[in-house]
Amino acid sequence: MPDENTGLALWLDRLTLRSDLNEEERAAVLALPGNLVFVKSNRDFVNLGEHVDRACLIVEGMAGRFGQARSGERQITALHIPGDMADLHSVALPKAATALQSIGECTIYRVAHANIRDLARRHPALAEAFWRDCVVDAAILSEWALVLGRLSADARVAHLLAELSCRFGIGECRDGRAFDWPLTQAQLGDATGLTPVHVNRMLRVLREAGAVDVKPKRVTILDWKRLCTIGQFDPRYLHLEEAG
Amino acid sequence: MPDENTGLALWLDRLTLRSDLNEEERAAVLALPGNLVFVKSNRDFVNLGEHVDRACLIVEGMAGRFGQARSGERQITALHIPGDMADLHSVALPKAATALQSIGECTIYRVAHANIRDLARRHPALAEAFWRDCVVDAAILSEWALVLGRLSADARVAHLLAELSCRFGIGECRDGRAFDWPLTQAQLGDATGLTPVHVNRMLRVLREAGAVDVKPKRVTILDWKRLCTIGQFDPRYLHLEEAG
DNA sequence: CGGGACTTTGAGGTAGATCAAAAAGTGTGG
DNA sequence: CCACACTTTTTGATCTACCTCAAAGTCCCG
């Protein structure tokens, strides 16, 4: 059973990966008040255009950021995993330009903007850490624009799987490793800009190429190098290494 | 002849559009030291992977942020116009994950990260303003991911033209207005994820639909509403209105 | 055991890519 | 001011990756 400490600790790990924080600053993050909310499967918990006053930390499960075309088709512009403050950006810009939806069931921890902003005001190093977190988010988004604009269908799917492998801390010479995967093929299509049918075919291609095996609820990396080659994936943009 | 004051004043306008700043904070921004650099046509002035220590403010002309696929194809992930601090994010994350290239000739004003970071440390309101600026940038990127993932070719081109109209301060019941446009059709293809040939055909379609006329170096809005409809464009994500 | 959501497979259509080349514009040096 | 090279725009013909529509198969949960 997850609790708020798990969530905040995960987020702090994420922050300290890229920013130096002293003991006081770390303690301040871990002391952030909020409430733990369980979100049912595939439910919007932040609506488009809504004026939000709390940010959502993913504690367990996954969530997606969705943009919506006039036609009603949705595009997933970001996927969030445990430890991500999914809409930290809303502290700076409270009007949600994208919706947040759970992917499968998930648990979130809601933290009031006021408290986060207060921390930023009192600790310049935290202000910078929050800023940096948003910038990394934008870097991932920018990479995703490249993927959507330039890569073929098989490469898009491979790229997404490789990115998530890295963010989950798997990958890099870890053939055979597996991780939970709550997305349906239709949702994978919403992320890659493909139809569910074509996603299915691409998954088959990737499986037959011996790169990755995607079953419902579970992804197994078969050949990390091959996956990266097909997906034209280079993890540097994720900024996961402290030594940049 | 542009000078550094023009550039910083434009940027300050951009910042105050979305953040309240007092007299002291405004003065501090306007006093930022740096140097004015003239960049020749289509030259990279920030390279991929480079460790940068200065941020680039666009003073005149345009610049693009480029991602690069393994195959060498480039994707423009953002377009910057005068008044944009194109890589303000580099203050938080100095390793460039994308390149910056002039589009046509442009003039930039380079400001040392140290000076910007110093301002952020001393004025929490400025720290927040810089953060917010990056967040708006990310919101535009997120919209662009939606466009690349979900819209048809004619809509992508229309969307980009509509977005730039708004950012240039044109648009909204201003049929017949025109603005400078340094992008070639090939570059427009790099932004929209299309081939130059197909961009050309889409421009014809938009012209014949009476929406917009794109000539070399110049764009004329023929029918703003129609352009927005074709491009599924809704300017809210740009956060150009103070009242959100 | 039954119903709904998800995955898989098939057949055929289409938006946009690719290849090719002509036409128009732009700048440079004579 | 013209001649030449180069870049950009425009048009045409063909090809293909991905979409659309349709239906069967599988899994999961009550």
Short mmCIF file of C-alpha atoms in Angstrom, two decimals, chain A residues 51 67-71 73-75 77 88-89 91-93 95 97-98 117 120-121 124 127-128 130-132 134-136 138 141-142 144-146 148-151 189-190 193-194 228 232-234 236-237 239 244, chain B residues 51 67-71 73-75 77 88-89 91-93 95 97-98 117 120-121 124 127-128 130-132 134-136 138 141-142 144-146 148-151 189-190 193-194 228 232-234 236-237 239 244:
data_model
loop_
_atom_site.label_atom_id
_atom_site.label_comp_id
_atom_site.label_asym_id
_atom_site.label_seq_id
_atom_site.Cartn_x
_atom_site.Cartn_y
_atom_site.Cartn_z
CA HIS A 51 -7.96 26.25 -13.43
CA GLY A 67 -4.20 17.02 -26.07
CA GLN A 68 -7.39 16.97 -28.05
CA ALA A 69 -8.04 17.69 -31.73
CA ARG A 70 -11.26 19.31 -32.88
CA SER A 71 -12.35 15.94 -34.24
CA GLU A 73 -9.16 12.40 -31.37
CA ARG A 74 -6.75 12.48 -28.49
CA GLN A 75 -3.00 12.61 -28.60
CA THR A 77 1.85 14.16 -25.40
CA LEU A 88 4.51 20.71 -11.90
CA HIS A 89 4.22 23.25 -14.70
CA VAL A 91 2.42 25.90 -10.47
CA ALA A 92 3.77 28.44 -12.93
CA LEU A 93 0.75 28.34 -15.24
CA LYS A 95 -4.66 27.00 -16.51
CA ALA A 97 -3.81 23.38 -21.58
CA THR A 98 -3.80 19.59 -21.49
CA ARG A 117 5.44 28.13 -4.61
CA ALA A 120 10.43 28.02 -4.33
CA ARG A 121 10.29 31.50 -2.80
CA PRO A 124 16.29 29.49 -4.60
CA ALA A 127 13.09 27.08 -7.39
CA GLU A 128 15.85 26.14 -9.79
CA PHE A 130 11.57 22.80 -10.11
CA TRP A 131 12.42 24.89 -13.13
CA ARG A 132 14.95 22.27 -14.26
CA CYS A 134 10.02 21.35 -16.19
CA VAL A 135 12.84 21.90 -18.66
CA VAL A 136 13.63 18.18 -18.77
CA ALA A 138 10.13 19.99 -22.32
CA LEU A 141 8.44 16.69 -25.44
CA SER A 142 10.80 18.13 -28.01
CA TRP A 144 8.70 13.42 -29.08
CA ALA A 145 7.95 16.08 -31.69
CA LEU A 146 10.94 14.79 -33.63
CA LEU A 148 6.16 12.16 -34.51
CA GLY A 149 7.38 14.34 -37.31
CA ARG A 150 10.12 12.18 -38.74
CA LEU A 151 10.07 8.52 -37.73
CA GLY A 189 -1.66 4.52 -30.86
CA ASP A 190 -2.77 7.73 -29.15
CA GLY A 193 -0.12 9.01 -33.71
CA LEU A 194 -1.02 5.64 -35.24
CA CYS A 228 17.45 1.42 -29.83
CA GLN A 232 16.67 5.71 -33.32
CA PHE A 233 16.86 6.07 -29.58
CA ASP A 234 19.67 7.82 -27.75
CA ARG A 236 20.90 11.52 -23.63
CA TYR A 237 17.87 13.78 -23.96
CA HIS A 239 19.19 13.75 -18.72
CA GLY A 244 26.02 15.78 -18.27
CA HIS B 51 27.64 22.72 -23.30
CA GLY B 67 16.13 17.95 -33.50
CA GLN B 68 17.94 15.46 -35.67
CA ALA B 69 17.03 11.90 -36.62
CA ARG B 70 19.70 9.26 -37.15
CA SER B 71 19.07 9.50 -40.89
CA GLU B 73 16.66 14.51 -41.37
CA ARG B 74 15.97 17.51 -39.23
CA GLN B 75 12.77 18.39 -37.46
CA THR B 77 10.55 21.62 -32.91
CA LEU B 88 16.24 30.22 -21.69
CA HIS B 89 15.92 26.57 -20.70
CA VAL B 91 20.11 28.24 -17.91
CA ALA B 92 18.56 25.32 -16.05
CA LEU B 93 20.06 22.64 -18.28
CA LYS B 95 23.68 20.72 -22.25
CA ALA B 97 19.63 18.60 -26.57
CA THR B 98 18.60 20.55 -29.66
CA ARG B 117 20.84 32.79 -12.68
CA ALA B 120 16.71 34.48 -10.41
CA ARG B 121 18.51 33.96 -7.10
CA PRO B 124 12.04 35.17 -6.63
CA ALA B 127 12.80 33.15 -11.03
CA GLU B 128 9.11 32.43 -11.38
CA PHE B 130 11.67 32.62 -16.16
CA TRP B 131 10.14 29.34 -15.09
CA ARG B 132 6.78 30.42 -16.50
CA CYS B 134 9.80 27.91 -20.14
CA VAL B 135 6.46 26.39 -19.26
CA VAL B 136 4.70 28.35 -22.00
CA ALA B 138 6.56 23.57 -23.31
CA LEU B 141 5.65 22.15 -27.86
CA SER B 142 2.87 19.99 -26.48
CA TRP B 144 2.87 20.87 -31.68
CA ALA B 145 3.05 17.19 -30.72
CA LEU B 146 -0.73 17.08 -31.08
CA LEU B 148 2.20 16.33 -35.72
CA GLY B 149 0.49 13.27 -34.34
CA ARG B 150 -3.08 13.94 -35.35
CA LEU B 151 -3.58 16.57 -38.03
CA GLY B 189 8.38 20.92 -44.29
CA ASP B 190 10.99 20.43 -41.56
CA GLY B 193 7.01 16.80 -40.88
CA LEU B 194 6.15 16.93 -44.57
CA CYS B 228 -8.23 28.66 -37.86
CA GLN B 232 -7.95 23.43 -35.86
CA PHE B 233 -6.31 26.39 -34.20
CA ASP B 234 -7.37 27.79 -30.86
CA ARG B 236 -5.52 29.70 -25.85
CA TYR B 237 -2.48 27.46 -25.47
CA HIS B 239 -1.22 32.15 -23.10
CA GLY B 244 -6.13 33.34 -18.20
#
